[in-house]
């Protein structure tokens, strides 16, 4: 039942059961956190970055339009190392004292860049900044526990790298932070304040929730560390080659710690959404390779390459051949 699914999610995340609730997806969880965050006053500062998920950025900006917050946005280079990322966030903290709330992405949906959340969150908490972490892409892609990150709140998808059905996600709220987020409108926690009152499930697909435990069984049977290693290997097969192609601009990490199994690219000087869509269609029509267009980066749109554990090295080789032919 649902209680068993929550228990398994919590165990897999390395969290107590009472700080986890099932949601429709990471988007719903993040929306709840941003909209229901208490204590913002006119002029309070909130922080986000260009690599954050586009809809989450829209919600953070709403804190400016709707609640009078001072919204600060930082730009991340198309390729970055852990040291560079940490330095950029430290600069933002120093230049904007008194930040109240920040959104931080663990793994960018655009190009798989890993943000050093643990180090950034430690400094943010030292400065009294509350932290919402978008972990929609990272759980199942990277091997970690929620305690490793040190954030106040985190939103997860179960339908991506965990492999549960669409319509399943999770919200984590660190103990002691519940009062900073108001109950979902219409929910009451006067008698029993719990994380469940911070979301509104509505009518749910029970079958999808029953499938969460088997999905976690399979994820854990493969082994989180094994999955991460496999996906990093598959990604490296094409990024190592593409980095030596003058007609390909690779996006993502510089050092391996900043990479995941996801990467992206574009053609130099072709950074509009229309350019990315044209490139995506060419890969699909001419070479039979399915990719997705990603937008939201300050530097422009790109095409994301997202191998799964079942993809073979030969299939990645077909992608490399296609990338070479894009020069023609």
Short mmCIF file of C-alpha atoms in Angstrom, two decimals:
data_model
loop_
_atom_site.label_atom_id
_atom_site.label_comp_id
_atom_site.label_asym_id
_atom_site.label_seq_id
_atom_site.Cartn_x
_atom_site.Cartn_y
_atom_site.Cartn_z
CA UNK A 1 0.00 0.00 0.00
CA UNK A 2 1.00 3.66 0.04
CA UNK A 3 2.56 3.44 3.50
CA UNK A 4 4.84 0.65 2.28
CA UNK A 5 5.81 2.70 -0.77
CA UNK A 6 6.69 5.69 1.42
CA UNK A 7 8.73 3.45 3.69
CA UNK A 8 10.69 2.09 0.72
CA UNK A 9 11.26 5.55 -0.74
CA UNK A 10 12.53 6.80 2.60
CA UNK A 11 14.82 3.80 3.05
CA UNK A 12 16.25 4.22 -0.44
CA UNK A 13 16.84 7.94 0.14
CA UNK A 14 18.31 7.32 3.58
CA UNK A 15 15.62 9.38 5.31
CA UNK A 16 13.06 8.84 8.10
CA UNK A 17 9.57 7.94 6.90
CA UNK A 18 7.94 11.01 8.43
CA UNK A 19 9.85 13.45 6.20
CA UNK A 20 8.79 11.90 2.88
CA UNK A 21 5.49 12.07 1.00
CA UNK A 22 4.53 10.79 -2.46
CA UNK A 23 3.66 13.41 -5.07
CA UNK A 24 2.68 13.31 -8.74
CA UNK A 25 6.20 14.36 -9.73
CA UNK A 26 9.08 16.65 -8.79
CA UNK A 27 7.31 19.58 -10.45
CA UNK A 28 4.31 19.35 -8.12
CA UNK A 29 6.63 19.05 -5.11
CA UNK A 30 8.68 22.10 -6.08
CA UNK A 31 5.57 24.14 -6.82
CA UNK A 32 4.28 23.39 -3.31
CA UNK A 33 7.55 24.43 -1.70
CA UNK A 34 7.92 27.68 -3.64
CA UNK A 35 4.31 28.84 -3.43
CA UNK A 36 3.81 27.85 0.20
CA UNK A 37 7.12 29.12 1.56
CA UNK A 38 6.42 31.27 4.60
CA UNK A 39 8.16 34.34 5.90
CA UNK A 40 9.07 36.25 2.75
CA UNK A 41 8.77 39.98 3.17
CA UNK A 42 8.94 42.67 0.52
CA UNK A 43 12.53 43.08 -0.58
CA UNK A 44 13.74 39.71 0.72
CA UNK A 45 16.18 38.10 -1.70
CA UNK A 46 15.73 34.76 -3.45
CA UNK A 47 18.30 33.06 -5.66
CA UNK A 48 18.10 30.87 -8.75
CA UNK A 49 20.33 29.95 -11.71
CA UNK A 50 19.87 29.62 -15.45
CA UNK A 51 20.41 25.84 -15.28
CA UNK A 52 17.33 25.44 -13.07
CA UNK A 53 14.26 23.84 -14.62
CA UNK A 54 12.37 26.48 -16.65
CA UNK A 55 9.04 26.09 -14.84
CA UNK A 56 10.76 26.31 -11.45
CA UNK A 57 12.48 29.50 -12.53
CA UNK A 58 9.07 30.90 -13.49
CA UNK A 59 7.76 30.08 -10.02
CA UNK A 60 10.77 31.64 -8.31
CA UNK A 61 10.30 34.78 -10.38
CA UNK A 62 6.67 34.81 -9.27
CA UNK A 63 7.97 35.36 -5.74
CA UNK A 64 9.15 38.70 -7.09
CA UNK A 65 6.01 39.61 -9.00
CA UNK A 66 3.54 38.18 -6.51
CA UNK A 67 5.23 38.58 -3.16
CA UNK A 68 7.65 41.44 -3.63
CA UNK A 69 10.87 39.44 -3.35
CA UNK A 70 14.12 40.60 -4.93
CA UNK A 71 14.93 37.83 -7.43
CA UNK A 72 18.60 37.20 -8.17
CA UNK A 73 19.65 35.01 -11.08
CA UNK A 74 23.13 33.69 -11.76
CA UNK A 75 24.45 32.34 -15.05
CA UNK A 76 26.43 29.12 -15.25
CA UNK A 77 28.91 28.54 -18.11
CA UNK A 78 27.96 25.94 -20.72
CA UNK A 79 30.79 23.83 -19.33
CA UNK A 80 31.95 24.05 -15.74
CA UNK A 81 33.95 22.27 -13.05
CA UNK A 82 33.02 21.69 -9.43
CA UNK A 83 35.42 24.42 -8.33
CA UNK A 84 33.93 26.94 -10.78
CA UNK A 85 30.38 26.14 -9.73
CA UNK A 86 31.17 26.47 -6.05
CA UNK A 87 32.93 29.79 -6.70
CA UNK A 88 29.96 31.17 -8.66
CA UNK A 89 27.56 30.45 -5.82
CA UNK A 90 29.94 31.87 -3.22
CA UNK A 91 30.22 35.05 -5.30
CA UNK A 92 26.43 35.28 -5.45
CA UNK A 93 26.16 34.86 -1.67
CA UNK A 94 28.80 37.53 -1.04
CA UNK A 95 27.32 39.99 -3.52
CA UNK A 96 23.78 39.56 -2.17
CA UNK A 97 23.83 39.37 1.63
CA UNK A 98 20.60 38.42 3.30
CA UNK A 99 19.31 35.91 0.74
CA UNK A 100 16.29 34.23 2.32
CA UNK A 101 15.57 31.34 -0.05
CA UNK A 102 17.44 29.61 -2.85
CA UNK A 103 16.59 27.05 -5.49
CA UNK A 104 19.45 24.76 -6.39
CA UNK A 105 19.55 22.02 -9.01
CA UNK A 106 21.43 18.82 -8.23
CA UNK A 107 21.67 17.68 -11.86
CA UNK A 108 20.75 20.03 -14.68
CA UNK A 109 17.98 18.79 -16.94
CA UNK A 110 19.62 20.58 -19.88
CA UNK A 111 23.06 18.96 -19.96
CA UNK A 112 23.50 16.74 -16.90
CA UNK A 113 25.86 19.11 -15.09
CA UNK A 114 26.31 18.10 -11.43
CA UNK A 115 26.15 21.00 -8.99
CA UNK A 116 28.19 20.55 -5.76
CA UNK A 117 25.06 20.85 -3.64
CA UNK A 118 26.65 19.54 -0.44
CA UNK A 119 29.31 22.25 -0.28
CA UNK A 120 26.99 25.04 -1.45
CA UNK A 121 24.22 24.00 0.96
CA UNK A 122 26.62 23.94 3.91
CA UNK A 123 27.60 27.55 3.22
CA UNK A 124 23.99 28.56 2.56
CA UNK A 125 22.84 27.15 5.88
CA UNK A 126 25.71 28.92 7.64
CA UNK A 127 24.32 32.16 6.21
CA UNK A 128 20.74 31.36 7.17
CA UNK A 129 19.53 30.64 3.62
CA UNK A 130 16.71 28.10 3.19
CA UNK A 131 17.35 25.61 0.38
CA UNK A 132 14.99 23.94 -2.09
CA UNK A 133 16.83 21.27 -4.08
CA UNK A 134 15.57 20.05 -7.45
CA UNK A 135 16.66 16.42 -7.52
CA UNK A 136 14.27 15.46 -10.32
CA UNK A 137 17.08 14.14 -12.53
CA UNK A 138 19.60 12.98 -9.95
CA UNK A 139 17.95 10.17 -8.01
CA UNK A 140 18.81 6.94 -9.80
CA UNK A 141 21.30 8.73 -12.03
CA UNK A 142 23.75 9.36 -9.18
CA UNK A 143 24.41 7.23 -6.11
CA UNK A 144 23.70 9.36 -3.03
CA UNK A 145 21.57 9.67 0.08
CA UNK A 146 19.53 12.74 0.93
CA UNK A 147 21.61 13.35 4.05
CA UNK A 148 24.66 13.78 1.79
CA UNK A 149 23.12 16.93 0.29
CA UNK A 150 22.32 18.78 3.51
CA UNK A 151 19.34 20.65 2.02
CA UNK A 152 16.11 21.68 3.70
CA UNK A 153 13.75 20.38 1.04
CA UNK A 154 14.10 18.25 -2.08
CA UNK A 155 11.84 17.19 -4.93
CA UNK A 156 12.26 13.88 -6.75
CA UNK A 157 10.89 12.08 -9.78
CA UNK A 158 10.34 8.34 -9.56
CA UNK A 159 9.39 7.97 -13.22
CA UNK A 160 12.81 8.92 -14.57
CA UNK A 161 15.91 7.05 -13.36
CA UNK A 162 14.10 4.99 -10.73
CA UNK A 163 11.79 3.57 -13.40
CA UNK A 164 8.41 3.81 -11.67
CA UNK A 165 5.33 4.78 -13.74
CA UNK A 166 4.64 8.33 -14.87
CA UNK A 167 2.75 10.19 -12.16
CA UNK A 168 5.01 9.25 -9.25
CA UNK A 169 7.39 11.55 -7.42
CA UNK A 170 8.37 12.43 -3.88
CA UNK A 171 8.90 15.41 -1.58
CA UNK A 172 11.46 15.47 1.25
CA UNK A 173 11.28 17.99 4.10
CA UNK A 174 14.14 17.91 6.61
CA UNK A 175 13.02 17.58 10.20
CA UNK A 176 12.50 20.99 11.77
CA UNK A 177 11.54 22.73 8.52
CA UNK A 178 7.83 21.88 8.31
CA UNK A 179 6.68 25.16 9.87
CA UNK A 180 8.48 27.17 7.16
CA UNK A 181 6.09 25.83 4.51
CA UNK A 182 2.38 26.44 4.95
CA UNK A 183 -0.16 23.65 4.46
CA UNK A 184 -1.62 23.30 0.98
CA UNK A 185 -4.61 25.67 0.68
CA UNK A 186 -7.61 23.89 2.09
CA UNK A 187 -5.53 21.45 4.15
CA UNK A 188 -5.33 21.82 7.92
CA UNK A 189 -2.63 20.63 10.28
CA UNK A 190 -3.92 22.16 13.51
CA UNK A 191 -4.31 18.79 15.21
CA UNK A 192 -1.59 16.78 13.49
CA UNK A 193 1.10 18.71 11.61
CA UNK A 194 2.61 16.33 9.04
CA UNK A 195 4.31 16.53 5.68
CA UNK A 196 1.16 15.11 4.07
CA UNK A 197 -0.64 18.41 4.69
CA UNK A 198 1.89 20.26 2.50
CA UNK A 199 0.59 18.56 -0.65
CA UNK A 200 -2.82 17.76 -2.06
CA UNK A 201 -3.00 14.39 -3.71
CA UNK A 202 -6.50 14.60 -5.15
CA UNK A 203 -7.60 11.51 -7.04
CA UNK A 204 -4.50 9.41 -7.60
CA UNK A 205 -3.57 6.48 -9.79
CA UNK A 206 -3.23 3.76 -7.16
CA UNK A 207 -1.76 1.32 -9.67
CA UNK A 208 1.18 3.62 -10.32
CA UNK A 209 1.90 3.86 -6.60
CA UNK A 210 1.71 0.08 -6.21
CA UNK A 211 4.47 -0.12 -8.82
CA UNK A 212 6.90 2.03 -6.80
CA UNK A 213 8.20 -0.82 -4.67
CA UNK A 214 8.97 -3.16 -7.60
CA UNK A 215 10.72 -0.27 -9.36
CA UNK A 216 12.90 0.31 -6.30
CA UNK A 217 13.53 -3.44 -6.06
CA UNK A 218 14.91 -3.41 -9.60
CA UNK A 219 16.88 -0.19 -9.03
CA UNK A 220 18.51 -1.65 -5.92
CA UNK A 221 19.12 -5.02 -7.60
CA UNK A 222 21.10 -3.26 -10.32
CA UNK A 223 22.88 -1.25 -7.64
CA UNK A 224 22.89 2.58 -7.61
CA UNK A 225 26.68 2.73 -7.92
CA UNK A 226 26.60 0.27 -10.82
CA UNK A 227 23.93 2.31 -12.62
CA UNK A 228 25.89 5.50 -12.18
CA UNK A 229 29.09 3.89 -13.47
CA UNK A 230 27.32 2.37 -16.47
CA UNK A 231 25.64 5.63 -17.46
CA UNK A 232 28.84 7.63 -17.04
CA UNK A 233 30.64 5.12 -19.27
CA UNK A 234 28.00 5.35 -22.02
CA UNK A 235 28.05 9.14 -21.90
CA UNK A 236 31.85 9.25 -22.08
CA UNK A 237 31.82 7.19 -25.27
CA UNK A 238 30.24 10.03 -27.18
CA UNK A 239 31.45 13.11 -25.25
CA UNK A 240 35.11 12.04 -25.42
CA UNK A 241 34.81 11.77 -29.19
CA UNK A 242 32.64 14.87 -29.69
CA UNK A 243 35.01 17.11 -27.77
CA UNK A 244 37.52 16.59 -30.59
CA UNK A 245 35.06 17.60 -33.31
CA UNK A 246 35.35 21.26 -34.28
CA UNK A 247 31.77 21.36 -35.56
CA UNK A 248 30.28 20.15 -32.24
CA UNK A 249 29.90 22.22 -29.07
CA UNK A 250 29.64 19.86 -26.09
CA UNK A 251 27.87 21.13 -22.96
CA UNK A 252 28.09 19.85 -19.39
CA UNK A 253 30.96 19.10 -17.07
CA UNK A 254 34.65 19.81 -17.40
CA UNK A 255 35.87 17.45 -14.69
CA UNK A 256 34.34 14.01 -14.26
CA UNK A 257 32.78 14.98 -10.92
CA UNK A 258 30.68 17.51 -12.82
CA UNK A 259 29.42 14.94 -15.33
CA UNK A 260 26.60 12.40 -15.13
CA UNK A 261 25.25 9.95 -17.69
CA UNK A 262 23.50 12.87 -19.40
CA UNK A 263 25.17 15.29 -21.79
CA UNK A 264 24.15 17.70 -24.49
CA UNK A 265 25.52 19.48 -27.53
CA UNK A 266 24.72 21.93 -30.28
CA UNK A 267 26.35 23.20 -33.43
CA UNK A 268 28.54 26.29 -32.89
CA UNK A 269 26.57 29.47 -33.47
CA UNK A 270 23.27 27.53 -33.55
CA UNK A 271 21.73 28.20 -30.15
CA UNK A 272 18.11 29.16 -30.82
CA UNK A 273 15.24 26.82 -30.01
CA UNK A 274 14.53 26.57 -33.74
CA UNK A 275 18.16 25.52 -34.33
CA UNK A 276 17.92 22.85 -31.65
CA UNK A 277 14.63 21.51 -33.02
CA UNK A 278 16.10 21.32 -36.50
CA UNK A 279 19.11 19.41 -35.17
CA UNK A 280 16.92 17.04 -33.17
CA UNK A 281 14.79 16.27 -36.22
CA UNK A 282 17.86 15.70 -38.37
CA UNK A 283 19.25 13.16 -35.89
CA UNK A 284 15.91 11.37 -35.83
CA UNK A 285 15.08 11.47 -39.55
CA UNK A 286 18.54 10.85 -41.04
CA UNK A 287 20.09 8.60 -38.40
CA UNK A 288 17.21 7.12 -36.39
CA UNK A 289 18.54 8.58 -33.14
CA UNK A 290 16.03 9.93 -30.63
CA UNK A 291 17.08 12.99 -28.61
CA UNK A 292 15.29 15.87 -26.91
CA UNK A 293 15.55 19.64 -27.19
CA UNK A 294 16.37 21.49 -23.96
CA UNK A 295 15.96 25.20 -23.33
CA UNK A 296 16.47 27.66 -20.51
CA UNK A 297 20.24 28.06 -20.52
CA UNK A 298 21.45 31.64 -20.74
CA UNK A 299 23.72 30.54 -23.59
CA UNK A 300 20.85 29.08 -25.61
CA UNK A 301 19.09 25.85 -26.51
CA UNK A 302 20.72 22.45 -27.03
CA UNK A 303 20.02 18.80 -27.80
CA UNK A 304 20.25 16.38 -24.89
CA UNK A 305 21.64 12.85 -25.20
CA UNK A 306 20.19 10.54 -22.56
CA UNK A 307 21.43 6.93 -22.67
CA UNK A 308 19.77 4.28 -20.52
CA UNK A 309 21.49 1.35 -18.84
CA UNK A 310 20.25 -1.01 -21.55
CA UNK A 311 21.86 0.96 -24.38
CA UNK A 312 24.92 -0.70 -25.87
CA UNK A 313 28.32 0.71 -26.71
CA UNK A 314 27.56 -0.06 -30.37
CA UNK A 315 24.46 2.15 -30.22
CA UNK A 316 26.50 4.99 -28.78
CA UNK A 317 28.95 4.37 -31.63
CA UNK A 318 26.11 5.02 -34.07
CA UNK A 319 25.59 8.38 -32.39
CA UNK A 320 29.29 9.22 -32.74
CA UNK A 321 29.13 8.37 -36.45
CA UNK A 322 26.10 10.63 -36.82
CA UNK A 323 27.87 13.49 -35.05
CA UNK A 324 30.79 13.19 -37.47
CA UNK A 325 28.42 13.34 -40.44
CA UNK A 326 26.82 16.53 -39.14
CA UNK A 327 29.93 18.31 -40.40
CA UNK A 328 28.82 17.69 -43.96
#
